[in-house]
Short mmCIF file of C-alpha atoms in Angstrom, two decimals:
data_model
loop_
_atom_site.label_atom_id
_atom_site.label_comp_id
_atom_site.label_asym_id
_atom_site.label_seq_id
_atom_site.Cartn_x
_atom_site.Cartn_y
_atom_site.Cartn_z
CA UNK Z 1 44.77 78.78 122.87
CA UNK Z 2 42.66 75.68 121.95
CA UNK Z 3 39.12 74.68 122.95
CA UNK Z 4 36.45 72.83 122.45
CA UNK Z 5 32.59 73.16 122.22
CA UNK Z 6 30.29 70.21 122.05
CA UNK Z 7 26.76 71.55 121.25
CA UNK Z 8 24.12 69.76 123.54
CA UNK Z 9 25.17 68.31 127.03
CA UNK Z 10 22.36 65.67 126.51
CA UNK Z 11 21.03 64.06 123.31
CA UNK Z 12 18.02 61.42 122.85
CA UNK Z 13 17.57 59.64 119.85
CA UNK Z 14 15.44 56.40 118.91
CA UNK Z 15 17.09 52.98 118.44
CA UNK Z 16 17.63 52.60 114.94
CA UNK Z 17 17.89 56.91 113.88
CA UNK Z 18 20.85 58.45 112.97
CA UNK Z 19 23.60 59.62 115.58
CA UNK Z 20 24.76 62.91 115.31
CA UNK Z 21 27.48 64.41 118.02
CA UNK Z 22 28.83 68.01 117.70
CA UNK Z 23 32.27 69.41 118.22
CA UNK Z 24 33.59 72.75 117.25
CA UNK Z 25 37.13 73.56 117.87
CA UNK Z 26 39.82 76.27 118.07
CA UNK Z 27 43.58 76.09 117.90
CA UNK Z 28 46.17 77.63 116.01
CA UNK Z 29 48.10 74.74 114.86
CA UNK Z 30 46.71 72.04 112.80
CA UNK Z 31 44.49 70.11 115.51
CA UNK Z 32 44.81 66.56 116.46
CA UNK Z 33 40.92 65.59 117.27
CA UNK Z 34 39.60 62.74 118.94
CA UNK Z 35 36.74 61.32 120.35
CA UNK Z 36 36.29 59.50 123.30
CA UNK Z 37 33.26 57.46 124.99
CA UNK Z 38 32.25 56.77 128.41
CA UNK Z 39 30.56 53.87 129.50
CA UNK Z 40 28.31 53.71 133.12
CA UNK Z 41 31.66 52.56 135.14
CA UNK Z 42 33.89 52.11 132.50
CA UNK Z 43 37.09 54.14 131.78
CA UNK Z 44 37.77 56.69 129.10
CA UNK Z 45 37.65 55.08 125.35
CA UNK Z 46 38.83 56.20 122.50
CA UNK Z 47 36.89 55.89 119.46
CA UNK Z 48 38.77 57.47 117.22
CA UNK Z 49 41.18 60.68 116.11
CA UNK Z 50 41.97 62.71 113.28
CA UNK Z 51 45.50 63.33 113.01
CA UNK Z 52 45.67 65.09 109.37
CA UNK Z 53 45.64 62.25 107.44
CA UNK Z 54 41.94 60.48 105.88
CA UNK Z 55 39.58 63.89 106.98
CA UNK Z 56 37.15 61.03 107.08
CA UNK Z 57 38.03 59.00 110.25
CA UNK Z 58 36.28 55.93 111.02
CA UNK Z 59 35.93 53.83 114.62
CA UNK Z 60 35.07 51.61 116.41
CA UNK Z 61 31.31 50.36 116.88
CA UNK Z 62 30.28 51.76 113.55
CA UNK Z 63 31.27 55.52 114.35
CA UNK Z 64 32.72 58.19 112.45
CA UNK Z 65 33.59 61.86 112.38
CA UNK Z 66 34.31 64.57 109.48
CA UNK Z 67 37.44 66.94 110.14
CA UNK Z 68 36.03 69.98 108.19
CA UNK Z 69 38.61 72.63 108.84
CA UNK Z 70 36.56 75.61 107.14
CA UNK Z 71 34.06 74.81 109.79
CA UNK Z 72 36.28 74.13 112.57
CA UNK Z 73 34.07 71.21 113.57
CA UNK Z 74 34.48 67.29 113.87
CA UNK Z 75 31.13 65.87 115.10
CA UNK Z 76 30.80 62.81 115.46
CA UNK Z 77 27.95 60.06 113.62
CA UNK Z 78 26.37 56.45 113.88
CA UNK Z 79 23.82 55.73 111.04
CA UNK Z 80 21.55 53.17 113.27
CA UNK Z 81 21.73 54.02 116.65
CA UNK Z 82 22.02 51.07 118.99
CA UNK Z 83 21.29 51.28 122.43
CA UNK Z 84 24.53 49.83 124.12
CA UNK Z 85 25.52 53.28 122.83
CA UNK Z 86 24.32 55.24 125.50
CA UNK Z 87 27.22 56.70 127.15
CA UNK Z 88 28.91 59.89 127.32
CA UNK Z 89 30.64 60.69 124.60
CA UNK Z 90 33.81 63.78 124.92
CA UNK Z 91 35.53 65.54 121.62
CA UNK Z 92 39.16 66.22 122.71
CA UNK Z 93 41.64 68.43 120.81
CA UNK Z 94 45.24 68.57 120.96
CA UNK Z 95 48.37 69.82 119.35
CA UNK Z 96 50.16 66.29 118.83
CA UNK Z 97 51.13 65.83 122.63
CA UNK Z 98 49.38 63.84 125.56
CA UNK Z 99 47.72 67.44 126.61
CA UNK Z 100 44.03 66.63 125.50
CA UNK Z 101 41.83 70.02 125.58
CA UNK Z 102 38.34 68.20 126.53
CA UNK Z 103 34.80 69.48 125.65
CA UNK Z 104 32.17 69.21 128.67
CA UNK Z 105 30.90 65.82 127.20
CA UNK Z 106 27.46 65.25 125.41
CA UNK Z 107 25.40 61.86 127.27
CA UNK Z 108 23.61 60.35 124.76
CA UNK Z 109 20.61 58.60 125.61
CA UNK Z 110 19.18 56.05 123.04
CA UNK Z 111 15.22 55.13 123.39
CA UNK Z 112 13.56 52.13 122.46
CA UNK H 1 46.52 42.98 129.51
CA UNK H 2 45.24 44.45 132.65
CA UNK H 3 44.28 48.26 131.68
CA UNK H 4 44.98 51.81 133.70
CA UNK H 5 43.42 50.70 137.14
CA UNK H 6 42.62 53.37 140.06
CA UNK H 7 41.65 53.10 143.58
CA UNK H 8 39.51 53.69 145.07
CA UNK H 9 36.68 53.83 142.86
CA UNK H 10 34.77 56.20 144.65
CA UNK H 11 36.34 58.17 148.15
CA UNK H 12 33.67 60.47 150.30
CA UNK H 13 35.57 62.61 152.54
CA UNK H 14 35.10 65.55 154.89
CA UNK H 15 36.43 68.74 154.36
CA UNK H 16 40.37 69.05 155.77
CA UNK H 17 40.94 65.98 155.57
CA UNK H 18 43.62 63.94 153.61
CA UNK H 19 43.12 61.50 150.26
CA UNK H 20 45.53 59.67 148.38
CA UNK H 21 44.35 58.32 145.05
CA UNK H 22 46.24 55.96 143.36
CA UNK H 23 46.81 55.14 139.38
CA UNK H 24 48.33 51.88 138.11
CA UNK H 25 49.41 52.52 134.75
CA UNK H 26 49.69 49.40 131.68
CA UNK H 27 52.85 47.85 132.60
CA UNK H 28 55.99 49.40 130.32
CA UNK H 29 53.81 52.73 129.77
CA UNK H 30 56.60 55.43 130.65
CA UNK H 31 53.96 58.47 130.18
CA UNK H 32 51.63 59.06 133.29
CA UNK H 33 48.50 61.77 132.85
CA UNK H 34 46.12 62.89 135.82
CA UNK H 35 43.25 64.67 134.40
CA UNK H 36 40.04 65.93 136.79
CA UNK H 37 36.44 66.43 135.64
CA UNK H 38 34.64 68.68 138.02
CA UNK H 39 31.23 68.31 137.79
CA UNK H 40 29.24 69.26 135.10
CA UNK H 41 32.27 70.83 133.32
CA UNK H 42 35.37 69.44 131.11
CA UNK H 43 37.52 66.99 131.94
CA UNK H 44 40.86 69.20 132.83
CA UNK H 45 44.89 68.19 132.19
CA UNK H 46 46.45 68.34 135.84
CA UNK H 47 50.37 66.74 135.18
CA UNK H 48 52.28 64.74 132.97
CA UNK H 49 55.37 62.36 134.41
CA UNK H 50 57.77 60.45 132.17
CA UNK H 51 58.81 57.72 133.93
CA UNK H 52 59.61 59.22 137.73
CA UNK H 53 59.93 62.86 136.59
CA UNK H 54 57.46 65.53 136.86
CA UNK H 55 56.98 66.81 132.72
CA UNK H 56 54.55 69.20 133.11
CA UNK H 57 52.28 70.20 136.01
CA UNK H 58 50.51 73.45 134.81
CA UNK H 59 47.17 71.98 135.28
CA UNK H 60 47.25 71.51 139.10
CA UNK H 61 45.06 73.75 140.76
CA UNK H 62 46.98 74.93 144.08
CA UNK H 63 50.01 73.51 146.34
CA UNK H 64 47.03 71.38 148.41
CA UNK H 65 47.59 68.99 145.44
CA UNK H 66 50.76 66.47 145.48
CA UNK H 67 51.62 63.79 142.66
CA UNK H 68 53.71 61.29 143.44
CA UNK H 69 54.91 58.47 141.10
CA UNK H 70 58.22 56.78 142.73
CA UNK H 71 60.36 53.99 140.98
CA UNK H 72 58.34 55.63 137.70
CA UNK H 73 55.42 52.52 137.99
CA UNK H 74 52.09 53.66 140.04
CA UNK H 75 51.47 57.39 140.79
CA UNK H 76 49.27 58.66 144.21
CA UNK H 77 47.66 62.08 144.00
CA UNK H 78 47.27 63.15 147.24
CA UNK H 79 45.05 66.19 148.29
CA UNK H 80 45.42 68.04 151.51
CA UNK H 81 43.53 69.33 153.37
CA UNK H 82 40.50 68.34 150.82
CA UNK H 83 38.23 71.48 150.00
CA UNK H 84 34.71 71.44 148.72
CA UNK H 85 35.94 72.05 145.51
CA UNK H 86 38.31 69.33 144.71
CA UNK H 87 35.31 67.37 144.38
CA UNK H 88 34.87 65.54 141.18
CA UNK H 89 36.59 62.81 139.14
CA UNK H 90 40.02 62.20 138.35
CA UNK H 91 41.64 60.31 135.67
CA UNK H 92 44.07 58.65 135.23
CA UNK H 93 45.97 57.81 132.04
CA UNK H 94 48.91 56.28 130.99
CA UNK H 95 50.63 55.70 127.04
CA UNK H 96 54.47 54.18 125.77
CA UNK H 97 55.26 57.45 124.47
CA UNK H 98 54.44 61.61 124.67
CA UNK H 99 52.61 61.74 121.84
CA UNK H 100 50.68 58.44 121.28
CA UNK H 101 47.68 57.27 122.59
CA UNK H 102 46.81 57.65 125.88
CA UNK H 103 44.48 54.86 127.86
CA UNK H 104 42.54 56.26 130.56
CA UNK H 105 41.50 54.44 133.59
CA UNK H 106 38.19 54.61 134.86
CA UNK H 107 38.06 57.32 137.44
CA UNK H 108 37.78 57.96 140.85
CA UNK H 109 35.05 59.97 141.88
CA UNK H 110 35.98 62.23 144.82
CA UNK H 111 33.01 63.76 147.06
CA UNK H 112 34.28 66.50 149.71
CA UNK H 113 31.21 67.07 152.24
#
């Protein structure tokens, strides 16, 4: 069965440091991995997936995440933390299909 | 292009009573998703349609839950009679086909009192 395990449910950095997300997952297929951001309101956005191409994946607003299978992790970074990037930010896992296995979500808070 | 819209936004309801939320997916999307994030905890896979059809509805929690998506466009998710419980927020998302990306709508946050 998959899962995933985001390591901190809340996360404060200072405008500027370096953003760093964890996700550790399980599954017994090669994963699909993906992370998604949510803004005060807004809907579920995806920032990007790993889909076993690049095991470097870059996205949108400067973000980027690591597959490293012998670690079974994809966490996600930002080098400069800005703070329009204070949201809530979910890893997802999946085996190729719309059925997204969800972490419990990490809310970053970014201080000035 | 409008996005996956929901109403309402946010619902408060007492306990044994009836809610219908509703999901309008992007216009030509085929593949419907509810997902539900109780709080505090993950966001959780309820059903899948394709088009009108009912793919896969492992994820819903007990027969007080009832999707709906006739003419395969918008899809209501009705609960009834609400419990304590069913509080939390559900998602809606919608993508062209099973296994591309899905867009999620915003939510609706559900509060059973």
């Amino acid at each position: 069965a998959q899962s995933v395990t985001q390591l901190g449910s809340h996360v404060s950095v200072s405008e500027g440091a370096l953003v760093l997300l964890r996700c550790n997952y399980s599954s017994s297929v090669p994963p699909y991995l993906f992370w998604y951001v949510q803004y005060p309101n807004q809907g579920l956005q995806l920032l990007l997936k790993y889909t076993s191409a690049a095991t470097l994946v870059k996205g949108i607003n400067g973000f980027e995440a690591e597959f490293k299978k012998s670690e079974t992790s994809f966490h996600l970074t930002k080098p400069s933390a800005h703070m329009s990037d204070a949201a809530e930010y979910f890893c997802a896992v999946s085996e190729g299909t719309y059925k997204y296995i969800f972490g419990t979500g990490t809310r970053l808070k970014v201080l000035a | 292009e409008a996005g996956v819209t929901q109403f309402p936004s946010h619902s408060v309801i007492e306990k044994g009573q009836t809610v219908t939320l509703r999901c309008d997916p992007i216009s030509g999307h085929d593949n419907l998703y509810w997902y539900r994030r109780v709080m505090g905890k993950e966001i959780k896979f309820l059903l899948h349609f394709v088009k009108e059809s009912k793919q896969d509805e492992s994820g819903m929690p007990n027969n007080r839950f009832l999707a709906e998506r006739t003419g395969g466009t918008y899809s209501t998710l009705k609960v009834q009679p609400a419990e304590l419980e069913d509080s939390g927020v559900y998602f809606c998302a919608s993508s062209l086909g099973g296994n591309t990306e899905a867009f999620f709508g915003q939510g609706t946050r559900l509060t059973v009192v």
